[in-house]
Structure formats: structure tokens, C-alpha cells
Coordinates of C-alpha atoms and ligand atoms in Angstrom, one line a residue:
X124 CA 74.2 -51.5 35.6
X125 CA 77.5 -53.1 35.4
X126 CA 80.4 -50.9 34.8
X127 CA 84.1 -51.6 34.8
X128 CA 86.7 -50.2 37.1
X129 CA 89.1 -48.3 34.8
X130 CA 92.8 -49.6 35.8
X131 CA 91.9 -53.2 37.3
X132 CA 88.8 -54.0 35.1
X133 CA 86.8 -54.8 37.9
X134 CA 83.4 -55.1 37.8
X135 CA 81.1 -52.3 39.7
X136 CA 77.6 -52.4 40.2
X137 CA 76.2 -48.5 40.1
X138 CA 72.7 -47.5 40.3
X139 CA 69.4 -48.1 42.0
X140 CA 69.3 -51.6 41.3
X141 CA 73.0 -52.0 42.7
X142 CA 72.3 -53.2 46.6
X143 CA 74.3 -50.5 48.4
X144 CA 74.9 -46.9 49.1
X145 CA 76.5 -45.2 45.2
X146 CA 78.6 -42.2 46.1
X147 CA 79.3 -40.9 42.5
X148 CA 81.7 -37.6 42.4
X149 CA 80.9 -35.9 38.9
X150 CA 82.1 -32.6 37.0
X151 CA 80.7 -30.2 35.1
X152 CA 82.5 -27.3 33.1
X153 CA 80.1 -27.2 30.0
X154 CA 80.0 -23.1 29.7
X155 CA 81.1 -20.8 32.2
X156 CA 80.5 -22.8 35.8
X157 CA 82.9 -25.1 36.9
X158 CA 81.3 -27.4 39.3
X159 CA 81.9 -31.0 41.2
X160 CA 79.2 -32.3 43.4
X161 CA 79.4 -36.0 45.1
X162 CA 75.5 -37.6 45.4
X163 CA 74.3 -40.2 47.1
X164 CA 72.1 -43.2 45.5
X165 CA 71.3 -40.4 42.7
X166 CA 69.2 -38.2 44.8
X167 CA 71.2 -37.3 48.0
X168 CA 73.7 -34.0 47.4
X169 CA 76.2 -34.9 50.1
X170 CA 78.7 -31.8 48.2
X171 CA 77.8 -29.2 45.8
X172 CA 80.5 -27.0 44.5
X173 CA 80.0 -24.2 41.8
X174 CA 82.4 -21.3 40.6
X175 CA 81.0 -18.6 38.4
X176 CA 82.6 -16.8 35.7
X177 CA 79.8 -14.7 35.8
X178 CA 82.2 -11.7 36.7
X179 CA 84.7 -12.6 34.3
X180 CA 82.4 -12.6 31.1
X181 CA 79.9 -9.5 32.7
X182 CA 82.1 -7.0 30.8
X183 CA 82.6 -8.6 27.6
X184 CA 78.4 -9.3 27.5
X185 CA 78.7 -12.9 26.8
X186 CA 81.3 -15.9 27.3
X187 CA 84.1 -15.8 25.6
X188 CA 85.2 -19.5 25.2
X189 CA 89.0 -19.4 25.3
X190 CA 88.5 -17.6 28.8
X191 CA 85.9 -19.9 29.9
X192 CA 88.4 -22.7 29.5
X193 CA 90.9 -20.9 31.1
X194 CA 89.7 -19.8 33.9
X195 CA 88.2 -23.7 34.3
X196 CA 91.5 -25.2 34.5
X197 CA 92.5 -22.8 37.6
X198 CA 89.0 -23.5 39.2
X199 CA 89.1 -27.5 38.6
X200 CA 91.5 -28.6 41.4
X201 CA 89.4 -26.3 43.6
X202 CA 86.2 -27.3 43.6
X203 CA 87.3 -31.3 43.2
X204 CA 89.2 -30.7 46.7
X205 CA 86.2 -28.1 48.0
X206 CA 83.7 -31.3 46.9
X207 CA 85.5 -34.0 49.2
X208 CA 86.0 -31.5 52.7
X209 CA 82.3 -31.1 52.4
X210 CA 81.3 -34.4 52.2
X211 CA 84.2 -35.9 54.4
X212 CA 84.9 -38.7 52.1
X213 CA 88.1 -39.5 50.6
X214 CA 88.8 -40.7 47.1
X215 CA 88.4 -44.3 47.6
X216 CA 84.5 -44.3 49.7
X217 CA 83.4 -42.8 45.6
X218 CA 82.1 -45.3 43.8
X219 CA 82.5 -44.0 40.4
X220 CA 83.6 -40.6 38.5
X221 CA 81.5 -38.9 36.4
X222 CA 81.9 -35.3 33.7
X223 CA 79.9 -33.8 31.2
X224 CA 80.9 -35.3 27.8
X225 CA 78.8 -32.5 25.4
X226 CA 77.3 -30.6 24.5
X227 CA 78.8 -27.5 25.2
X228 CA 81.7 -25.4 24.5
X229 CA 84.5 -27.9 23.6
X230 CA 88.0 -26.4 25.3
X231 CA 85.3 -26.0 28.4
X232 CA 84.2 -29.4 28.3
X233 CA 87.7 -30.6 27.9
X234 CA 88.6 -29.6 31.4
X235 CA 86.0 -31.5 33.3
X236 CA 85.9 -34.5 31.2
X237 CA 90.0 -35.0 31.3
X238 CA 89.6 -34.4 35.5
X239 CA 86.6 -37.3 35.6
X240 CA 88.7 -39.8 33.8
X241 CA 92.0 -39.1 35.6
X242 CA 90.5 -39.6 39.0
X243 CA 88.9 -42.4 38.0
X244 CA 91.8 -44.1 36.6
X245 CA 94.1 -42.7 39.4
X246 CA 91.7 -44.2 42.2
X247 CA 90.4 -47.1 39.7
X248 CA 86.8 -46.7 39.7
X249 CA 84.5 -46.4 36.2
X250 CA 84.3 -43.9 34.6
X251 CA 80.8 -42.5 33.5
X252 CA 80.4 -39.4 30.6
X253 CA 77.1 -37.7 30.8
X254 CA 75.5 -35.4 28.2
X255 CA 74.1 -32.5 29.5
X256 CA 70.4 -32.5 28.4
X257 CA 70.4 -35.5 30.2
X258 CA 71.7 -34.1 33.4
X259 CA 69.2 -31.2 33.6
X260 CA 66.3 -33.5 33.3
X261 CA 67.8 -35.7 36.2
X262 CA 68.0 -32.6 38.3
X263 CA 64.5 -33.4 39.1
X264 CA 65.6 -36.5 40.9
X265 CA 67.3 -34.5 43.1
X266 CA 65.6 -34.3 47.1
X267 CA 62.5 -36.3 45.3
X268 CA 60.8 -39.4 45.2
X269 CA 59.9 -38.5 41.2
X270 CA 60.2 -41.8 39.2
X271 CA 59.5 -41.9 35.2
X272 CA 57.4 -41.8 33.1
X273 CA 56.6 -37.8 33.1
X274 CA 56.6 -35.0 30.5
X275 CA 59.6 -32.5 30.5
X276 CA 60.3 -28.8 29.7
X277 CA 63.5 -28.2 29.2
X278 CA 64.2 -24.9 28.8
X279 CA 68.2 -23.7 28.9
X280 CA 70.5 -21.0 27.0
X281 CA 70.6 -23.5 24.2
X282 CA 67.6 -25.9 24.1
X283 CA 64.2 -25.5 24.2
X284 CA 62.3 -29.3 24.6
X285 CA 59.5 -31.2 25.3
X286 CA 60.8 -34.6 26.1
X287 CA 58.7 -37.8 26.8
X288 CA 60.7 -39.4 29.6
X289 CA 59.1 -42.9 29.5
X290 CA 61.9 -44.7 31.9
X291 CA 65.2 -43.7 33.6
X292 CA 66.9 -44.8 30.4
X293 CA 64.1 -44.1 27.5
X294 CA 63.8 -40.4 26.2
X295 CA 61.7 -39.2 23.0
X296 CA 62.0 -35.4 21.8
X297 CA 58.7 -34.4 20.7
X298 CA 59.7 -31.4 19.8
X299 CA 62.2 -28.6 19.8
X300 CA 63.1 -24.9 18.6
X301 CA 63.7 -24.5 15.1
X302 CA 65.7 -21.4 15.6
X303 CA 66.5 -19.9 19.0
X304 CA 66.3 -21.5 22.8
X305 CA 64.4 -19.8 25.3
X306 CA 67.4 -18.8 27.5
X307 CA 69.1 -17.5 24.1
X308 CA 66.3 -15.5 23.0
X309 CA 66.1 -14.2 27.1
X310 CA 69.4 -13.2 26.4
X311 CA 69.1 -11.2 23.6
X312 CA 66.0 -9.6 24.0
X313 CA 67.8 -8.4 27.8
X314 CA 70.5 -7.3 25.5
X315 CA 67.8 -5.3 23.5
X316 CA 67.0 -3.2 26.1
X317 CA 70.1 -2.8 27.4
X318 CA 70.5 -5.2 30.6
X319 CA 73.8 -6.5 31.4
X320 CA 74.8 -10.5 30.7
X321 CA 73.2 -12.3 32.3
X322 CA 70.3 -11.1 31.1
X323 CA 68.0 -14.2 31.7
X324 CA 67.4 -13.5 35.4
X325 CA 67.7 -9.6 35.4
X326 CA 65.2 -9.8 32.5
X327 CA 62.6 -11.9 34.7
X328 CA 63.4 -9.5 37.4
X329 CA 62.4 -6.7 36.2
X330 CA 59.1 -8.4 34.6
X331 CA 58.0 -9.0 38.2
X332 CA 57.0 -5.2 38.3
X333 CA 55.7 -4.8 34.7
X334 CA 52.4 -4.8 32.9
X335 CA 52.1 -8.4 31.2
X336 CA 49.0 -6.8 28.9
X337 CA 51.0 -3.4 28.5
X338 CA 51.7 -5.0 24.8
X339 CA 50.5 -7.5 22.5
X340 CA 53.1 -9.8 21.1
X341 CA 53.3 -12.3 18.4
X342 CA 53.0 -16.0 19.6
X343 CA 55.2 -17.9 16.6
X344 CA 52.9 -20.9 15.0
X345 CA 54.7 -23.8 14.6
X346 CA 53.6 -27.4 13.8
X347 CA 53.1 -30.2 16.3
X348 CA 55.2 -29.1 19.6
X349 CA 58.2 -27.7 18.4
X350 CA 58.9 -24.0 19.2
X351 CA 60.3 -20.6 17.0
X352 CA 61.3 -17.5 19.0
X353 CA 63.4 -15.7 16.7
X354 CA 60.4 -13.9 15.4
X355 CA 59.1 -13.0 19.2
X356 CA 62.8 -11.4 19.4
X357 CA 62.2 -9.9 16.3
X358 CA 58.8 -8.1 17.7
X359 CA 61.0 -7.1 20.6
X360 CA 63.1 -5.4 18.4
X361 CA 60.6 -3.7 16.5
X362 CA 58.6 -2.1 19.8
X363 CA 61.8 -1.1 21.3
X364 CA 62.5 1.2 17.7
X365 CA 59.0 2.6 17.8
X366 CA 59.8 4.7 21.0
X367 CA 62.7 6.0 18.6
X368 CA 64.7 6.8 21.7
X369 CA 62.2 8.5 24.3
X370 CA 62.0 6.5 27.3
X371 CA 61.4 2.6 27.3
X372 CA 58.5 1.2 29.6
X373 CA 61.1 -1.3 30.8
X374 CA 59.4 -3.3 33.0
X375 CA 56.4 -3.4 31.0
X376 CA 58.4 -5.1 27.6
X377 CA 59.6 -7.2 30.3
X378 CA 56.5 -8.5 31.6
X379 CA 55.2 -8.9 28.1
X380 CA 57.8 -10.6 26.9
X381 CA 57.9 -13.1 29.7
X382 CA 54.2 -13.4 29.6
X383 CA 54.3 -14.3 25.8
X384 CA 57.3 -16.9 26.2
X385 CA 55.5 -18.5 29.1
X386 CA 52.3 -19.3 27.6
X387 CA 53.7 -20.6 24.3
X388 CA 55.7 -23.0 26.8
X389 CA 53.3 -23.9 28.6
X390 CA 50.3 -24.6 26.1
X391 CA 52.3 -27.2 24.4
X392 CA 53.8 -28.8 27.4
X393 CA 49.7 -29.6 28.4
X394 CA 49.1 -30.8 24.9
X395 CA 52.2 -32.9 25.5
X396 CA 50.7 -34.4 28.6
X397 CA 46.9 -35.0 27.3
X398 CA 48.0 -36.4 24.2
X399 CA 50.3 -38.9 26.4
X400 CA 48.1 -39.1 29.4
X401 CA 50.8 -38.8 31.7
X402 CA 49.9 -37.4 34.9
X403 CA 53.6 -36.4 36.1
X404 CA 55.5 -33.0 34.6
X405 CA 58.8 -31.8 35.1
X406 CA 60.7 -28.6 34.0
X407 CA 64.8 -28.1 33.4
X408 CA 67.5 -26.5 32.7
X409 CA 68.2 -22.9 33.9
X410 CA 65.3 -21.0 32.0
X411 CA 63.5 -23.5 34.5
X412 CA 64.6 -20.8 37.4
X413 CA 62.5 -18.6 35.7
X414 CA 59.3 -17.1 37.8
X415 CA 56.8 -16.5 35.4
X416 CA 57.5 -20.3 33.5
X417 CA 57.6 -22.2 37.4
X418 CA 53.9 -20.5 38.2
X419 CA 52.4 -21.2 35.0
X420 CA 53.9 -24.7 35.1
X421 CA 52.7 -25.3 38.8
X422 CA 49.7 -24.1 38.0
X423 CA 48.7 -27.3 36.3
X424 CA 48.6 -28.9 39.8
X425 CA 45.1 -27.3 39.9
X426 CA 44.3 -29.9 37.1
X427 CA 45.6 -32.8 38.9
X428 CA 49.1 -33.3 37.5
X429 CA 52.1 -33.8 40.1
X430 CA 54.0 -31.0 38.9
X431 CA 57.9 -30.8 39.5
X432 CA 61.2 -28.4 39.6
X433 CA 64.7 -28.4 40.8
X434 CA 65.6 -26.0 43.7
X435 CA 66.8 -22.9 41.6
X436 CA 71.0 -24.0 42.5
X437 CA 69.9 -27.3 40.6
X438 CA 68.1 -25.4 37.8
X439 CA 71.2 -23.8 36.0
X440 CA 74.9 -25.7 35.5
X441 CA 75.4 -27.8 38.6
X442 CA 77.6 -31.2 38.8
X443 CA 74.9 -32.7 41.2
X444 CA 72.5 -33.0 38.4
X445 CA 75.6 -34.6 36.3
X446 CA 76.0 -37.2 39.4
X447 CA 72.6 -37.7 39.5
X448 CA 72.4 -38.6 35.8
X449 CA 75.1 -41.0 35.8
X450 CA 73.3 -43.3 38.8
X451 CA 70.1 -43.6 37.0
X452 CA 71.1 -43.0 33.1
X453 CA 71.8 -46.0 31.3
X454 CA 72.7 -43.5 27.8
X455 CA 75.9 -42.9 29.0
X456 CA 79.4 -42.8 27.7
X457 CA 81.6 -44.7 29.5
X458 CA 84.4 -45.5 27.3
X459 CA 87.8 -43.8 28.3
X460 CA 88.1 -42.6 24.7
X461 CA 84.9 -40.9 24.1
X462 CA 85.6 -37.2 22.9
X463 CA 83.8 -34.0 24.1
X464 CA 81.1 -32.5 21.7
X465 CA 79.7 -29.5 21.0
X466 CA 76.4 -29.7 20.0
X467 CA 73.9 -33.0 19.6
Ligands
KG4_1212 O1 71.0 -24.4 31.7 P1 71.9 -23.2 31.8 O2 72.5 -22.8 33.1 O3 73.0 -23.3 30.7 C1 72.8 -24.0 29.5 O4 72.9 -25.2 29.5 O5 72.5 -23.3 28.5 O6 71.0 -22.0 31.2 C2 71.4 -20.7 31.1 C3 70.3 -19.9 30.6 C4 70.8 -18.5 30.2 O7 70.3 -18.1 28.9 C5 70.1 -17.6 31.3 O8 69.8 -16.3 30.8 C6 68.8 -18.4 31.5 O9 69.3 -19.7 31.5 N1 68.2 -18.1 32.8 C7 67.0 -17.5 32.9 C8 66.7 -17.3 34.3 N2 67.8 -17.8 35.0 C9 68.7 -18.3 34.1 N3 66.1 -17.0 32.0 C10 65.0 -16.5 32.4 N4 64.7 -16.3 33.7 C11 65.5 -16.7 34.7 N5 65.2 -16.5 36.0
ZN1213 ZN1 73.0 -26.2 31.1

């Protein structure tokens, strides 16, 4: 791919067809992480940065977007510097910048995406934007030899897909929510029963030591392979009310929650892969750190397929997997104007 150095207009080669070593620094401050990572030829992490609001937005239950932003703009110079001492390379050895352009929350986004394009006008290198959904699915090219075509999951606090990844370049939604993402209705069902934010990974936690048969719940029918989960959460809401304040069997809702959420996933991610014959499969996005959804995923190795999964730091908001996204991803937006959005 040819792409054009933003102050001098001189032409850069980036990506695997390019003929020599890409060090691409990229940025990502789509919700409440703000991370820069530098990565090498699209699958080599040479620095991975991350700072978590986590503690910020814990007592409020949620992110609250005007802090997010906030608190992005003091972390941003920090974790650019952080990126280059761990790496040991200077400004000019990068070979092009790279943010997240959407979607996410927009002052958020705003952050990262103005600190991309400065430093790669300041330092005149391209500049490359980077949609998210893309990103996660590229975190799978991270420490691998994984080449398309495969089948993704990609399961994160606001999508839920099954995406036919046919080339580095060519993607096809198959099929999506038609209400809530996974990691939203994780979220709310954790709030349900009373787990503090985040309640994704507390939520899976505590499903480790439950009863995944303790009770039935309703797997949503949807045509062809998109997904519904507001009536699950529903269900949720309903059990938790019948024990009309006695003690809740925790773990137990947990396990059969996960349990449910898992094999609706995964049944339509198999059809996804017999219908297309594909014999490569790849989950995403930070649902994808989830236990239950990595073993029943992994499980299809028993039936031949080469199954896949980013390292759990790769799995939720990273930059690496923006870095990596921008080396191999020919959708990208590399004009200096493009604006931040908030959903696709
Ligand atoms: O991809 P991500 O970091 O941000 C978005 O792009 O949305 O995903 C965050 C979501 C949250 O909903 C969080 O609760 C969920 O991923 N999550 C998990 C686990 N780890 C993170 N959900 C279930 N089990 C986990 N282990
Ligand atoms: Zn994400």
C-alpha cells in the first residue's frame, strides 16, 4: 500500500508487501483505556502501553464520557512517551502513525485521533485512521502466523458479530445483534445481581464456581446468524425477582447465564464455518477474554478447525491491535480530515 507522508507528500510503502521492517506507532482512546503500542511488520509488539480508567468510572458503575475524555487528555502524553522508552526507538525509526477513528465515544476518540495526526505531521510520516471492529479482529495477527480467510466472533461491550474475513482487506457481516452486545448484556445482567462495573470479568468469575444446569434459560431465536440478548437479560431479571429478596444462588445464575450466552455463540459461529467451509476461526474483542466462550470456541479444534484468540491484554482495548490493523488493513482512513464517529 502506498501512503503519503503528511507534510512533504512523500510516498511510503507500509505493509506486508512493502520490502522492509514497518514500525507503525498507533493510539487508541475509544472508551475508557488510553493506549499507544509501536508493532512491528503488523504482528511484532515491540511497546504496549495501557491506562485504565477502570478506577475512575468503578464508583459511578459505568463510564461517564466527559471524564473519560478528560482523564485521556492527561494520560495521552504519557503513554506516547511510555511507548517509545520501551521500544528504544525515536520518532523518526516509525514508519507511520496510526488512531482509532470510530466507533466509540466521540470526545474519547477525539484525543487519540488529534495525537496520531499531530505526530505524524510533526515527524512527517502518513497518517493511518483505524476503525475499531477492525482492530479487534487484527488482534489475532498478533504473535501468529494466522492469514485470512477465517470466520470471526467478535464479541465486545458493543458488538456482537460473525464476520467472514475472506482477505486482509475483504470483510462480510453475516450477522449481528439486533438489540444488545454480549459484553453490554454481561454488563447488565452483573449489574442485576449486584457486581460492581466491570461486571463482564467479575461476572465470568464467579461462573467458574457455579452450576451451569442450576437453571434453564431462554436461548433467543433469531433468523440466519444474527443474535438478540435483551430477552436472555430479560429472564435474568425475572429469576433474580422470584427469590423476592432471600438469598441469590450467585454463582449458579452466573454459570447459567454464561453457559446460555456461550452456546448461542458458538452454535452459530460452527454454522458460519460449515456453510463457508472454512477451516480457520478466530474470536475478538474483549468478551473474547471470556472463559466459558474461549473453551467452547477451542473446543472445535477437536473437529479439525485451527482455532484462534488474542492473549487476554490483546482481547479488550489495546493500541497494538490498532497498529496491527493499520499494516495489513487496506479500509482505512487516511485522510488528515476524516472526523471521529460514534457508531458504524
Ligand atoms: O472490546 P472491549 O474492551 O470494549 C469495547 O470495544 O466495547 O470490551 C469490553 C467488554 C465489556 O462489556 C466487558 O464487561 C467485557 O468486554 N468483558 C468480559 C470479560 N472481559 C471483558 N465479558 C465477559 N467475560 C469476560 N471475561
Ligand atoms: Zn473494543
Amino acid at each position: 500500500m502506498d501512503k503519503k507522508s503528511l507534510f512533504s507528500g512523500k510516498t511510503v510503502k507500509i505493509g506486508p508487501e512493502s520490502g522492509y521492517d514497518n514500525y507503525i506507532m498507533a493510539i487508541e482512546s475509544s472508551c475508557d483505556e488510553t493506549a499507544c503500542a509501536i508493532v512491528k511488520n503488523g504482528r511484532e509488539v515491540v511497546a504496549n502501553v495501557v491506562a485504565s480508567q477502570i478506577k475512575t468510572h468503578e464508583k459511578f458503575g459505568g463510564v461517564i464520557p466527559e471524564i473519560a475524555a478528560r482523564e485521556h487528555l492527561d494520560a495521552i502524553n504519557i503513554v506516547v512517551q511510555e511507548a517509545f522508552d520501551q521500544s528504544g526507538l525515536k520518532p523518526e525509526d516509525i514508519t507511520a502513525f496510526a488512531g482509532t477513528v470510530g466507533p466509540g465515544l466521540v470526545g474519547c476518540l477525539l484525543v487519540g485521533l488529534n495525537a496520531a495526526k499531530t505526530l505524524a505531521l510533526v515527524h512527517d510520516k502518513p497518517f493511518i485512521g483505524v476503525n475499531h471492529l477492525n482492530a479487534h479482529l487484527c488482534a489475532n495477527f498478533i504473535d501468529t502466523d494466522l492469514k485470512p480467510p477465517f470466520m470471526a466472533l467478535l464479541v465486545s461491550g458493543g458488538h456482537t458479530q460473525i464476520i467472514d474475513v475472506e482477505s486482509y482487506s475483504k470483510q462480510t457481516i453475516l450477522g449481528e445483534t439486533i438489540d444488545d452486545a454480549v459484553g453490554e448484556a454481561y454488563d447488565k445482567v452483573a449489574r442485576l445481581i449486584g457486581l460492581p462495573y466491570p461486571g463482564g470479568p467479575r461476572l465470568d468469575k464467579l461462573a467458574q464456581e457455579g452450576n451451569p444446569k442450576a437453571f434453564e434459560l431462554p436461548q433467543a431465536k433469531v433468523d440466519g446468524y444474527n443474535f438478540s440478548f435483551s430477552g436472555l437479560k430479560t429472564a435474568v431479571l425475572r429469576l433474580v425477582k422470584s427469590f423476592d429478596g432471600k438469598e441469590l444462588p450467585v454463582n449458579d445464575i452466573c454459570a447459567s447465564f454464561q453457559e446460555c450466552v456461550s452456546k448461542t455463540l458458538v452454535k452459530k459461529l460452527k454454522k458460519a464455518l460449515e456453510e463457508r467451509g472454512y477451516k480457520q476461526v478466530v474470536i475478538a474483542g474483549g468478551v473474547a477474554a471470556n472463559s466459558e466462550i474461549r473453551k467452547k470456541v477451542f473446543n472445535l479444534e477437536q473437529e479439525g478447525y485451527r482455532v484462534n484468540a488474542p492473549a487476554m491484554k490483546y482481547c479488550t482495548d489495546n493500541a497494538a491491535m490498532v497498529a496491527s490493523c493499520a499494516y495489513f488493513n487496506t479500509n482505512t482512513f487516511d485522510d488528515i480530515d476524516v472526523e471521529v464517529f460514534s457508531r458504524v
